[in-house]
Tab-separated table of C-alpha atoms in Angstrom:
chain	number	residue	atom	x	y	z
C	1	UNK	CA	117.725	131.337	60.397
C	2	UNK	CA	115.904	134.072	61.467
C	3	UNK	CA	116.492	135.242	65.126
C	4	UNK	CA	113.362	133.349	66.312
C	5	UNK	CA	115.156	130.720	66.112
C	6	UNK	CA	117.424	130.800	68.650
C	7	UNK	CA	114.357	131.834	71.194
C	8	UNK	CA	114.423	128.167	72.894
C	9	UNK	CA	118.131	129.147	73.982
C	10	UNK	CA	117.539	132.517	75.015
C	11	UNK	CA	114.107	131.175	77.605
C	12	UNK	CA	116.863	128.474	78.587
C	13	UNK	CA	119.464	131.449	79.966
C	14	UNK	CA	116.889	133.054	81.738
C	15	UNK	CA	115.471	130.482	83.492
C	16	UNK	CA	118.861	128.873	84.474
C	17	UNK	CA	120.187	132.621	85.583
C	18	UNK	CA	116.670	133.121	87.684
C	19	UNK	CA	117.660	129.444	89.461
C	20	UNK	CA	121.450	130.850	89.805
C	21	UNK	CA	120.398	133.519	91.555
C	22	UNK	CA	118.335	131.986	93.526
C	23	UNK	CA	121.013	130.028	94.747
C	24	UNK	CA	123.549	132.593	95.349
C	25	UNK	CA	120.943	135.175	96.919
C	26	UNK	CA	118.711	133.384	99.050
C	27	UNK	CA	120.109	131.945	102.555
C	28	UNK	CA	116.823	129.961	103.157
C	29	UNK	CA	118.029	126.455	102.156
C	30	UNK	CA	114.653	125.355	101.147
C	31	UNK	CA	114.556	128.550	98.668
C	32	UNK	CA	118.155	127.308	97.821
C	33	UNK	CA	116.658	123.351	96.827
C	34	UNK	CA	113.452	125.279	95.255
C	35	UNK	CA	116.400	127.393	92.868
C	36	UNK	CA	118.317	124.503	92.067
C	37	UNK	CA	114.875	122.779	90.798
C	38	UNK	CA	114.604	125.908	88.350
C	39	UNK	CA	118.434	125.462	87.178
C	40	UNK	CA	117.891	121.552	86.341
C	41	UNK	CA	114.450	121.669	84.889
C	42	UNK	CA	116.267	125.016	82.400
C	43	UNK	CA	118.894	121.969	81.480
C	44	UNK	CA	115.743	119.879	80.620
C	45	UNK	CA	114.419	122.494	78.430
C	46	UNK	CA	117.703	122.611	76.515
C	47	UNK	CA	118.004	119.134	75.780
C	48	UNK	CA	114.455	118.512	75.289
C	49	UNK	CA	114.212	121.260	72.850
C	50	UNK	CA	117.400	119.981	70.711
C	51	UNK	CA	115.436	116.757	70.256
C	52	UNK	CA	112.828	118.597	68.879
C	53	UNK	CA	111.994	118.434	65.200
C	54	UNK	CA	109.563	121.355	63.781
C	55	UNK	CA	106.764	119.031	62.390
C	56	UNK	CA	108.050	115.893	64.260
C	57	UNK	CA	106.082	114.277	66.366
C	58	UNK	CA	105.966	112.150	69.820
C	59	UNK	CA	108.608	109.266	69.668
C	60	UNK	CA	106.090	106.312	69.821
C	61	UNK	CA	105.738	104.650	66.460
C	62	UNK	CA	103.129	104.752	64.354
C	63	UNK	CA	101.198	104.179	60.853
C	64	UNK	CA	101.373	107.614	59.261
C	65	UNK	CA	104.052	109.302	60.473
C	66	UNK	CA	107.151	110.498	58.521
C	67	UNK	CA	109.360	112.230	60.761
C	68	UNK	CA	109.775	111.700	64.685
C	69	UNK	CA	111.739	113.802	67.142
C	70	UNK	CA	114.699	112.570	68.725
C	71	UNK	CA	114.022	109.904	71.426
C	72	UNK	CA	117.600	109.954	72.760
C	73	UNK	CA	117.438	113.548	74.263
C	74	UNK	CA	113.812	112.408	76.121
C	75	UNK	CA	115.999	109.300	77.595
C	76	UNK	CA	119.141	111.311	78.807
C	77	UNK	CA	116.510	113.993	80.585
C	78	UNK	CA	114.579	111.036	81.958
C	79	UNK	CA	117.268	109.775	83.646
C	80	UNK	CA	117.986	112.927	85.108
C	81	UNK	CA	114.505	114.079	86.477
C	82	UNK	CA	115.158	110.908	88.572
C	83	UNK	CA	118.443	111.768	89.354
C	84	UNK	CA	116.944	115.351	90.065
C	85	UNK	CA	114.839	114.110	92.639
C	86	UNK	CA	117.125	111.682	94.589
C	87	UNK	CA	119.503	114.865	95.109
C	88	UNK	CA	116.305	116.955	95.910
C	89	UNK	CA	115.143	114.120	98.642
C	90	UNK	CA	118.895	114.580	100.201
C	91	UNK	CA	119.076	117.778	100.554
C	92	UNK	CA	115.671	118.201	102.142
C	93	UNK	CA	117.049	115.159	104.150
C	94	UNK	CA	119.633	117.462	105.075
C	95	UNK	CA	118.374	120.435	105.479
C	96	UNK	CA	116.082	118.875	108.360
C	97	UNK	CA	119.391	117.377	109.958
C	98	UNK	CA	120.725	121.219	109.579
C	99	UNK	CA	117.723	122.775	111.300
C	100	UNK	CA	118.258	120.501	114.691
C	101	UNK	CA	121.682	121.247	114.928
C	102	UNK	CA	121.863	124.663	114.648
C	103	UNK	CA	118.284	125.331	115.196
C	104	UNK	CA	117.318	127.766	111.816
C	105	UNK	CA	118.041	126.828	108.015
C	106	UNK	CA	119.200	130.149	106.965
C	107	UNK	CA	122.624	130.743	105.944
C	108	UNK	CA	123.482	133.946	108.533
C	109	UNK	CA	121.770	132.340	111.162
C	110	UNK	CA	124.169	129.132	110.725
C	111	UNK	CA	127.139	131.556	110.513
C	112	UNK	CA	126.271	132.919	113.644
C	113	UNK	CA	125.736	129.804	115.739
C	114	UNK	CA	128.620	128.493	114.325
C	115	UNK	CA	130.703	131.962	115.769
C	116	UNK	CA	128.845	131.474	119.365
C	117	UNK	CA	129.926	127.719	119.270
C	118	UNK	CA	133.878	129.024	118.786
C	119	UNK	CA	133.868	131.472	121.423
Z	1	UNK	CA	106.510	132.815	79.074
Z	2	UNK	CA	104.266	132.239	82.360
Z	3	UNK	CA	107.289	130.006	82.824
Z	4	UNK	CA	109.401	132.938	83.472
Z	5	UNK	CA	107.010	135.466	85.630
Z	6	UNK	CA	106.169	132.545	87.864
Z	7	UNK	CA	109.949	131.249	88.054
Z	8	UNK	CA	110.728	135.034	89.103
Z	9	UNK	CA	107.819	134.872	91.543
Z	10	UNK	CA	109.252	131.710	93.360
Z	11	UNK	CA	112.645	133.460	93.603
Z	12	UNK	CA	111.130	137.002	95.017
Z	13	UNK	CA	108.154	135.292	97.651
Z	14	UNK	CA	109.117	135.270	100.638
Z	15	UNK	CA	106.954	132.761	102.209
Z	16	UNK	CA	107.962	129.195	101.496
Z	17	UNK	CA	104.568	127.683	101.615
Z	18	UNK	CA	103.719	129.932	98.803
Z	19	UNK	CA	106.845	129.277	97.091
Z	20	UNK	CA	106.137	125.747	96.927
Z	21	UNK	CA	103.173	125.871	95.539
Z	22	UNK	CA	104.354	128.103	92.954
Z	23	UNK	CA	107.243	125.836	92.073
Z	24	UNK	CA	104.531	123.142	91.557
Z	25	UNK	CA	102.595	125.198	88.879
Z	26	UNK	CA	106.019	125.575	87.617
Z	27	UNK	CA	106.855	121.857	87.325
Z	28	UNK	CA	103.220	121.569	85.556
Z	29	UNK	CA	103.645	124.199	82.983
Z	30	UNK	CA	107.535	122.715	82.147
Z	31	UNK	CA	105.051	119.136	81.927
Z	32	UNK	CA	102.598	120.886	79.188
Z	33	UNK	CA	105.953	122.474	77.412
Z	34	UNK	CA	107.253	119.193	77.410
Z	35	UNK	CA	104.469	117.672	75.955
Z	36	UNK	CA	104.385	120.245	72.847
Z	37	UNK	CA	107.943	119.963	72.331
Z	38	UNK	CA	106.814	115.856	71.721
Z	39	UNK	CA	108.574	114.159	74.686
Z	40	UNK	CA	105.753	112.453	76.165
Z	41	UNK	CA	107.450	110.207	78.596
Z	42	UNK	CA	109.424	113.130	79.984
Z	43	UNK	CA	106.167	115.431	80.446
Z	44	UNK	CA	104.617	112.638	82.411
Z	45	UNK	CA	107.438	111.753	84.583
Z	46	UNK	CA	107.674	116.062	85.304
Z	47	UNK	CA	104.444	116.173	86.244
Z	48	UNK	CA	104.340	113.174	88.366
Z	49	UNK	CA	107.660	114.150	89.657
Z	50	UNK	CA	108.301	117.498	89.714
Z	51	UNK	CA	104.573	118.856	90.652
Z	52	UNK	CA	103.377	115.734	92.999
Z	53	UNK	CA	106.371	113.899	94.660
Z	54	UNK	CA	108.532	117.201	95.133
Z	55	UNK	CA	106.060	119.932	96.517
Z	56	UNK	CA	105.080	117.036	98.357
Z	57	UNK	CA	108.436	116.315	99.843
Z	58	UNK	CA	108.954	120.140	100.574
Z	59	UNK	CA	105.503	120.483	101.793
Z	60	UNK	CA	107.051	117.257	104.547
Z	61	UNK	CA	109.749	119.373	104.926
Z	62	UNK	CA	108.167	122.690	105.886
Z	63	UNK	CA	106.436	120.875	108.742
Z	64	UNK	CA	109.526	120.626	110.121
Z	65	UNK	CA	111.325	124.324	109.514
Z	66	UNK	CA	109.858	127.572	109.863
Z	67	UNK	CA	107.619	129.377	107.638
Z	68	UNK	CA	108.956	132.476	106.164
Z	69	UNK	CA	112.481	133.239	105.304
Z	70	UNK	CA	114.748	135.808	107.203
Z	71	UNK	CA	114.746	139.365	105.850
Z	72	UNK	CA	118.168	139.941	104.502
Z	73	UNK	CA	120.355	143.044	103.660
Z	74	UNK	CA	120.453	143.435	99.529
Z	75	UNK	CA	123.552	141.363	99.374
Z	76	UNK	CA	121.652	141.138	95.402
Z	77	UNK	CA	124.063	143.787	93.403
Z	78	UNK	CA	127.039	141.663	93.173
Z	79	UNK	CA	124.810	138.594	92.532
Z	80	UNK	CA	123.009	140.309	90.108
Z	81	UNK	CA	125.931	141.396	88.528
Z	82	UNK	CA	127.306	137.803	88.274
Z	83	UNK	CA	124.396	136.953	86.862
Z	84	UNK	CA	123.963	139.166	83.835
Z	85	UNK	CA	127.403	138.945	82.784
Z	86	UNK	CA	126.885	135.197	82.689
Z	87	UNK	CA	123.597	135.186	80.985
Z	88	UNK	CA	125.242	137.524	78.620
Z	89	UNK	CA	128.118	135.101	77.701
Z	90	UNK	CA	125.571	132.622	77.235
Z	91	UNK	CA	122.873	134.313	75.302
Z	92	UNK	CA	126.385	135.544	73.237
Z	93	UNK	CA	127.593	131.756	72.706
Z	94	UNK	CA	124.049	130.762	72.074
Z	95	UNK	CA	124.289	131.926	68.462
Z	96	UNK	CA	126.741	129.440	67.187
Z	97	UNK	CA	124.193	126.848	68.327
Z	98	UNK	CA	122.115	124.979	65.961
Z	99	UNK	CA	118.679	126.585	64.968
Z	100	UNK	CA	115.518	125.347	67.118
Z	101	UNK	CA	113.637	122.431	65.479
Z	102	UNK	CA	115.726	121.612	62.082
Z	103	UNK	CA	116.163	117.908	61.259
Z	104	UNK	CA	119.241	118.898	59.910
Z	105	UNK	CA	120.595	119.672	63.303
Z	106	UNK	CA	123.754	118.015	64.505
Z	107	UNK	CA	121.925	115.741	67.466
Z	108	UNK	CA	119.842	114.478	64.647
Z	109	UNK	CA	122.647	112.870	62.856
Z	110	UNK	CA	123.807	109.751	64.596
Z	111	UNK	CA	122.256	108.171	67.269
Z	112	UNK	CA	118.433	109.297	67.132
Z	113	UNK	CA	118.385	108.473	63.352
Z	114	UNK	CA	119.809	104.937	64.211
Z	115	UNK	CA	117.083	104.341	66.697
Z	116	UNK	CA	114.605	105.786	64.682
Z	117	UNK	CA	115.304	103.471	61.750
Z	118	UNK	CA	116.145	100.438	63.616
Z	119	UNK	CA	113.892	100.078	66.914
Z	120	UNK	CA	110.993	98.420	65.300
Z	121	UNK	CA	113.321	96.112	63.716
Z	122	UNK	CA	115.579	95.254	66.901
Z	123	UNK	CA	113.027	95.141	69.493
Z	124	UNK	CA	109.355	95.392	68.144
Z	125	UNK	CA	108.044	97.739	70.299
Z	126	UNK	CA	106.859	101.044	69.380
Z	127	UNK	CA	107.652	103.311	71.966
Z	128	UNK	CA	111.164	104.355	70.854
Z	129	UNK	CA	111.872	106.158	74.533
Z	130	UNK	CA	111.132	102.747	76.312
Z	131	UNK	CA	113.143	100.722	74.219
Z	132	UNK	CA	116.136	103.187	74.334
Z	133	UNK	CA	115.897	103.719	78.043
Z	134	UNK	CA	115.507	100.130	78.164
Z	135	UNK	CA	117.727	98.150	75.960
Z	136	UNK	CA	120.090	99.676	74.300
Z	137	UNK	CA	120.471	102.157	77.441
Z	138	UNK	CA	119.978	99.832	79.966
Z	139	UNK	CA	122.976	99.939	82.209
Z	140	UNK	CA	122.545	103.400	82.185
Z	141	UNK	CA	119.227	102.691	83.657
Z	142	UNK	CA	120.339	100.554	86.298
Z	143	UNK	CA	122.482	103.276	87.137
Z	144	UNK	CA	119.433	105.280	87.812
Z	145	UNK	CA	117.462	102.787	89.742
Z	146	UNK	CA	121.181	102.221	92.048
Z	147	UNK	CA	120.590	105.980	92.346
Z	148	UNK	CA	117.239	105.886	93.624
Z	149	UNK	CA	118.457	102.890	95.960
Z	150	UNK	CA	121.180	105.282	96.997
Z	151	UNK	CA	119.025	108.045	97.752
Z	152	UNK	CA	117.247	106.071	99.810
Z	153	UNK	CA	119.335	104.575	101.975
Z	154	UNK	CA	121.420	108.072	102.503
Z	155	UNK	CA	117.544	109.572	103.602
Z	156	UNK	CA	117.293	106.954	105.775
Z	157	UNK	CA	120.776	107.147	107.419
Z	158	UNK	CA	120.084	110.723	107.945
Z	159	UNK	CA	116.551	111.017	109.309
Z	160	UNK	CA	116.453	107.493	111.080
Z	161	UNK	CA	118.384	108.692	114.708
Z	162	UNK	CA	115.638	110.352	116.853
Z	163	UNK	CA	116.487	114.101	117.466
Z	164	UNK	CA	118.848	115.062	120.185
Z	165	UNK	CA	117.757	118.189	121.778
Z	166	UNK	CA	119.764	120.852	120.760
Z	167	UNK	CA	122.973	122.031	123.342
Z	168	UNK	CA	121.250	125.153	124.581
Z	169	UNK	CA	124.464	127.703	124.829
Z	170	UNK	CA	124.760	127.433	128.773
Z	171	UNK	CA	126.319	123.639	128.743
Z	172	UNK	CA	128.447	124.581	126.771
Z	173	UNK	CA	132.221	123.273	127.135
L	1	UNK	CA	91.462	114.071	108.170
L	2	UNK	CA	89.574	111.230	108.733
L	3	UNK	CA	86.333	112.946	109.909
L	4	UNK	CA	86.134	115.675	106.684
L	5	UNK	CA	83.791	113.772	104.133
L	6	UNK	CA	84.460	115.070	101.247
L	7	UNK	CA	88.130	114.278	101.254
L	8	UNK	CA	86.715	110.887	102.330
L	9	UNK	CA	84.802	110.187	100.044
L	10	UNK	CA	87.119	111.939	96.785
L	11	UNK	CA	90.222	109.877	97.651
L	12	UNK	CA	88.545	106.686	98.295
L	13	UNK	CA	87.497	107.473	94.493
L	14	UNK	CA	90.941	108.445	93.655
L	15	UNK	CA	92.997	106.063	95.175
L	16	UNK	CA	92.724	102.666	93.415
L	17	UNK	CA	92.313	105.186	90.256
L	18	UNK	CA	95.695	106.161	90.447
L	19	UNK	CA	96.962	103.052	91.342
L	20	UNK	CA	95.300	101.592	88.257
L	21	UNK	CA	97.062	103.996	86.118
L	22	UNK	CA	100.123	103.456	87.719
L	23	UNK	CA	99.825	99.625	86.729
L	24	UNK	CA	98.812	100.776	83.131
L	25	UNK	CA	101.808	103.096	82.633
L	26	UNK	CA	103.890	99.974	84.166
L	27	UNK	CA	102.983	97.384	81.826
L	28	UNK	CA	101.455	99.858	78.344
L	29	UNK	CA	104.569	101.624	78.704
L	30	UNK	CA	105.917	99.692	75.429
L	31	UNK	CA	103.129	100.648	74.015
L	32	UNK	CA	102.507	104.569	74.870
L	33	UNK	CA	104.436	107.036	76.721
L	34	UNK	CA	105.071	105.829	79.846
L	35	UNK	CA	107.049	103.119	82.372
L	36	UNK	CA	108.999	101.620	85.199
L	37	UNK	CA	109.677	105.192	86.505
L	38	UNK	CA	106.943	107.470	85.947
L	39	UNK	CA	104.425	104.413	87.364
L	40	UNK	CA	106.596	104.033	90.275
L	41	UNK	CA	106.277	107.246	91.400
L	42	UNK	CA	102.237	107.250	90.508
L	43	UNK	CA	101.746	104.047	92.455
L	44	UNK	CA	103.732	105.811	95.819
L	45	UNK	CA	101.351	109.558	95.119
L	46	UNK	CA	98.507	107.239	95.551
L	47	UNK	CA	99.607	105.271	98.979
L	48	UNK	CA	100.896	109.257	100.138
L	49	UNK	CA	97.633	110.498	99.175
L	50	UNK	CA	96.460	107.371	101.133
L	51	UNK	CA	98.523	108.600	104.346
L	52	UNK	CA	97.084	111.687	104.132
L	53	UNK	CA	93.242	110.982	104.565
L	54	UNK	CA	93.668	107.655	106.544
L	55	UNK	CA	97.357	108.400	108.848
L	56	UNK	CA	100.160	106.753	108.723
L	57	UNK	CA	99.793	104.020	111.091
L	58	UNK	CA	97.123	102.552	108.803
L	59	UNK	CA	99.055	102.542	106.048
L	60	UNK	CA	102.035	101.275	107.675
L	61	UNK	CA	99.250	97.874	108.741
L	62	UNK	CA	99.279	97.759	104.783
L	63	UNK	CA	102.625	97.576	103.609
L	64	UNK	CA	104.802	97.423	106.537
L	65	UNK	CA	108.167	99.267	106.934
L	66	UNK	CA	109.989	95.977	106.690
L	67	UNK	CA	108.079	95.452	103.405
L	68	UNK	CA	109.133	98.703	102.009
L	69	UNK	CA	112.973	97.927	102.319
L	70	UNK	CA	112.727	94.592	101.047
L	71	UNK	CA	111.020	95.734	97.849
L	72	UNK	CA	113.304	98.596	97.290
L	73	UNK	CA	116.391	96.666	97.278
L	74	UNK	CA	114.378	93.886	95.464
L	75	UNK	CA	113.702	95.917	92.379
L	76	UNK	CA	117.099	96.517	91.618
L	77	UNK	CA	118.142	92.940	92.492
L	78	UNK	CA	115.723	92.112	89.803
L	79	UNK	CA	117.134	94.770	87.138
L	80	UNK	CA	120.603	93.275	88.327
L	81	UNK	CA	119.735	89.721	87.936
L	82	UNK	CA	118.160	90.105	84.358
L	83	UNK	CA	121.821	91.216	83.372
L	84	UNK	CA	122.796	88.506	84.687
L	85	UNK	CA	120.735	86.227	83.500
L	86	UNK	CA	121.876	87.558	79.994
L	87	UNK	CA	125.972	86.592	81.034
L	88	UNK	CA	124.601	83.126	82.403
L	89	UNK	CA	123.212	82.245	79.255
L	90	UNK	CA	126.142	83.214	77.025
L	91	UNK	CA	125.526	87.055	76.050
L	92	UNK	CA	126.519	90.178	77.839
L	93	UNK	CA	125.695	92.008	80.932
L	94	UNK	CA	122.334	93.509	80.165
L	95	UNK	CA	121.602	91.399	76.362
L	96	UNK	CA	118.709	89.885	77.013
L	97	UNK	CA	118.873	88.175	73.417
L	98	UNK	CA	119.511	84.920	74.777
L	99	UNK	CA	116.760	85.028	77.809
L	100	UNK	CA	114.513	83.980	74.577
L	101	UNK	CA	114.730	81.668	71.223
L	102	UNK	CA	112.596	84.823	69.630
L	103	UNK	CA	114.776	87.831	69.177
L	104	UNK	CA	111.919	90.533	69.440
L	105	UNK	CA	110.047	88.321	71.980
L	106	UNK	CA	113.878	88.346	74.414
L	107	UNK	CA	113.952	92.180	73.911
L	108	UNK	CA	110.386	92.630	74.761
L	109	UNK	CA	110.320	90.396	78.392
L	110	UNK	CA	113.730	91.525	79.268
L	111	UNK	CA	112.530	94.947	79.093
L	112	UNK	CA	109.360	94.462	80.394
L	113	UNK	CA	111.163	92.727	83.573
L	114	UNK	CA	113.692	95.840	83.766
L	115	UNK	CA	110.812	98.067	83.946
L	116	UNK	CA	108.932	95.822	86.421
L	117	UNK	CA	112.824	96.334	88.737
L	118	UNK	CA	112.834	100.055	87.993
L	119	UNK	CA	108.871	100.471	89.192
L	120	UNK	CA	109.879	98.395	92.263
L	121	UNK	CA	112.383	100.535	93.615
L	122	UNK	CA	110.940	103.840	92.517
L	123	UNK	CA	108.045	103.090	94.236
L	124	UNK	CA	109.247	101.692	97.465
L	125	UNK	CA	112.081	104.225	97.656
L	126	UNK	CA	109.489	107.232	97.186
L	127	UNK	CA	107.439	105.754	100.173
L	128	UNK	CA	110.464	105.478	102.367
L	129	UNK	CA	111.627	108.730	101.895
L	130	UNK	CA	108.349	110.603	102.884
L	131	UNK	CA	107.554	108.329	105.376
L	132	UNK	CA	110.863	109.084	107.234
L	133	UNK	CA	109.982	112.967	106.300
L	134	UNK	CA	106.468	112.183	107.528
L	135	UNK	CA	107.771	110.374	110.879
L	136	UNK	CA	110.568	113.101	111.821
L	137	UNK	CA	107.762	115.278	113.190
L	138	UNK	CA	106.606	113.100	115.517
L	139	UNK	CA	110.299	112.561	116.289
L	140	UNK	CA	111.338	115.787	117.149
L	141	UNK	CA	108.261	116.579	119.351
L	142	UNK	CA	108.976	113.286	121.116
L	143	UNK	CA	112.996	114.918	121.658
L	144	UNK	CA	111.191	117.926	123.633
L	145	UNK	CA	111.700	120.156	120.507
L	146	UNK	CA	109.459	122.167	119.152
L	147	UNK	CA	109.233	122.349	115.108
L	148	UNK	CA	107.117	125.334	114.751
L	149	UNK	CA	109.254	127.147	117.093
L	150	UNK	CA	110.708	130.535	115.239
L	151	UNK	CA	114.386	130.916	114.218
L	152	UNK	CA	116.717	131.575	117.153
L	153	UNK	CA	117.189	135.013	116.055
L	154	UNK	CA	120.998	135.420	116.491
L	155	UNK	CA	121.213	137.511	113.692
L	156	UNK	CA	119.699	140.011	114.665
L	157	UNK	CA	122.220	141.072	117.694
L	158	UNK	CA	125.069	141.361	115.276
């Protein structure tokens, strides 16, 4: 229980913070998609890494092999990279849709065509 | 750690092209972490996914929208501030998790030893992450593939109309 | 791209590789990491690399659009049917115990057949989506826009 062991957590936060802010900050909606990419593949990281045994080894079985790492964790995360991508596809599906209506994909720019459109 | 300086490079480059392309090496170096932390399927569906059918799907996209983003007034210190304070919760609750890697672990207990022990003897196929996602799993599964179906079909509802051309701000009303 | 060689000549290489590990990870996936999902999506990098060097058009003569939507719904008509199946012939949604007399035999086709429905759609649904990214831009130049234009750059006269 030394503190090195809490180092998969700790690379988790950072990662997911870096895609957070990237989210909040940037106005470009691709940069937006591109953060939220970094915030799910941080949630991958922290369920992959709780399946992980220290001296485990792939989930496939095999002659000669004690101890295995936790297959469930490397389902649920599966499911989600595909999950992961459908959202990505529809918001690059919508971002596009965003661009010819109001002609740029950045947040301020959208805010102000939407204020010419009420005058 | 690459992970990191290159995740922070996406977030600070202004060009999109060259974002993308970062976030690809990204995807491929979360693949090769994968793949030491011993989830094989999942490395090879991240770097199918992640570093080919995404940058791929942005690089589509960028054909479309301009290049580089808007320069923007530092709107960051707030953020920033958000940020930290919830990193700092988190890196706070993070130690009453379980330690990294010990079998002893909570997630270890239940399920994943069940599957261990019994896969071979239920199914007869070696790789435990098929057979999870599979059998025991599989309505999640379908739930997935209906997922995939759905994000298809919403693409297609949205990008199928041809363009109108944009209401320049004369016509207007 | 059609007239650079080298590209030419490396994905003509590459192509029916990838494809042929696409079919491996489909069908070894019992066996080794790998299935339905992850060869989907290696079986649609292959036909997008394919659009790239050869243009759509081409690969549209291939597998045509009509094609595409059939097999996407297809696959999970397949996964969906398998439950089926399993209800038809007295188990549960999704049990594919009684699709066989062999227990470990049952498991192993349904899931085999699952995987075959989940590589379906994946694929097909992959291919759709960047061919409709892939189309818009011929699209919106059609509309009399211009995609490379610059940001109207409202913001600025705040």
């Amino acid at each position: 229980m030394t503190l090195l062991s809490f180092i998969n957590y700790w690379a988790v936060i950072i990662l997911m913070m870096t895609g957070y802010y990237c989210m909040i900050v940037r106005g470009n909606m691709i940069k937006k998609v591109i953060g939220l990419g970094i915030f799910q593949t941080s949630v991958f990281i922290l369920f992959i890494s709780a399946g992980k045994v220290i001296g485990g080894a792939t989930p496939v079985l095999r002659e000669g092999v004690e101890r295995y790492s936790n297959p469930l964790p490397h389902v649920l995360i599966l499911t989600a990279i595909v999950v992961g991508i459908a959202t990505t596809a529809v918001a690059l599906a919508l971002t596009v849709r965003i661009r010819e209506a109001y002609g740029s994909i950045d947040d301020d720019a959208i805010d102000a065509a939407e204020e010419d459109d009420r005058v | 750690m690459l992970l990191i300086v290159v995740a922070v490079t996406v977030v600070v480059t202004r060009d999109l092209l060259k974002a993308t392309m970062l976030f690809a090496i990204y995807s491929l170096t979360i693949a090769g972490l994968f793949a030491t932390l011993d989830a094989g399927d999942v490395a090879l569906t991240e770097a199918a996914v992640g570093a080919g059918i995404s940058t791929v799907l942005i690089l589509a996209v960028l054909a479309l929208v301009p290049r580089y983003e808007h320069r923007r007034a530092g709107h960051s210190l707030p953020a920033l501030a958000i940020v930290t304070l919830t990193g700092a919760a988190l890196v706070y609750a993070s130690f009453d998790l379980p330690a990294f890697g010990q079998p002893g672990n909570p997630v270890h207990q239940h399920l994943g030893a069940y599957f261990i022990d019994q896969t071979y003897a239920d199914i007869g196929i070696p790789n435990l992450v098929a057979a999870v996602l599979a059998s025991y799993r599989s309505i999640d599964t379908m739930g997935e593939a209906v997922v995939i179906l759905t994000a298809g079909i919403v693409v297609y509802a949205l990008l199928s109309p041809p363009p109108r051309p944009r209401r320049g701000k004369e016509d207007e009303r | 791209m059609r007239d650079n060689a080298i590209l030419v000549v490396v994905a003509r290489f590459l192509i029916p590789l990838v494809m042929l590990f696409g079919l491996y990870v489909q069908f070894h996936g019992e066996y080794s990491p790998g299935g339905g999902f992850q060869a989907g999506v290696l079986f649609a990098s292959a036909w997008i690399l394919f659009v790239f060097i050869y243009g759509l058009e081409t690969a549209l003569r291939v597998i045509p659009q009509r094609l595409i939507y059939a097999l996407a719904s297809l696959g999970v008509l397949l996964y969906a049917l398998i439950g089926v199946l399993g209800v038809v012939l007295g188990g549960h949604f999704l049990d594919f115990y009684p699709l066989l007399d062999a227990p470990k035999a049952a498991q192993q086709t349904g899931i085999i057949l699952v995987e075959f429905g989940v590589g379906v759609t994946v694929a097909a649904v992959v291919m759709l989506i960047f061919l409709l990214f892939a189309r818009r831009r011929a699209d919106t130049v059609a509309a009399g826009l211009d995609p490379d234009a610059a940001d109207d750059v409202r913001v600025d006269a705040e």
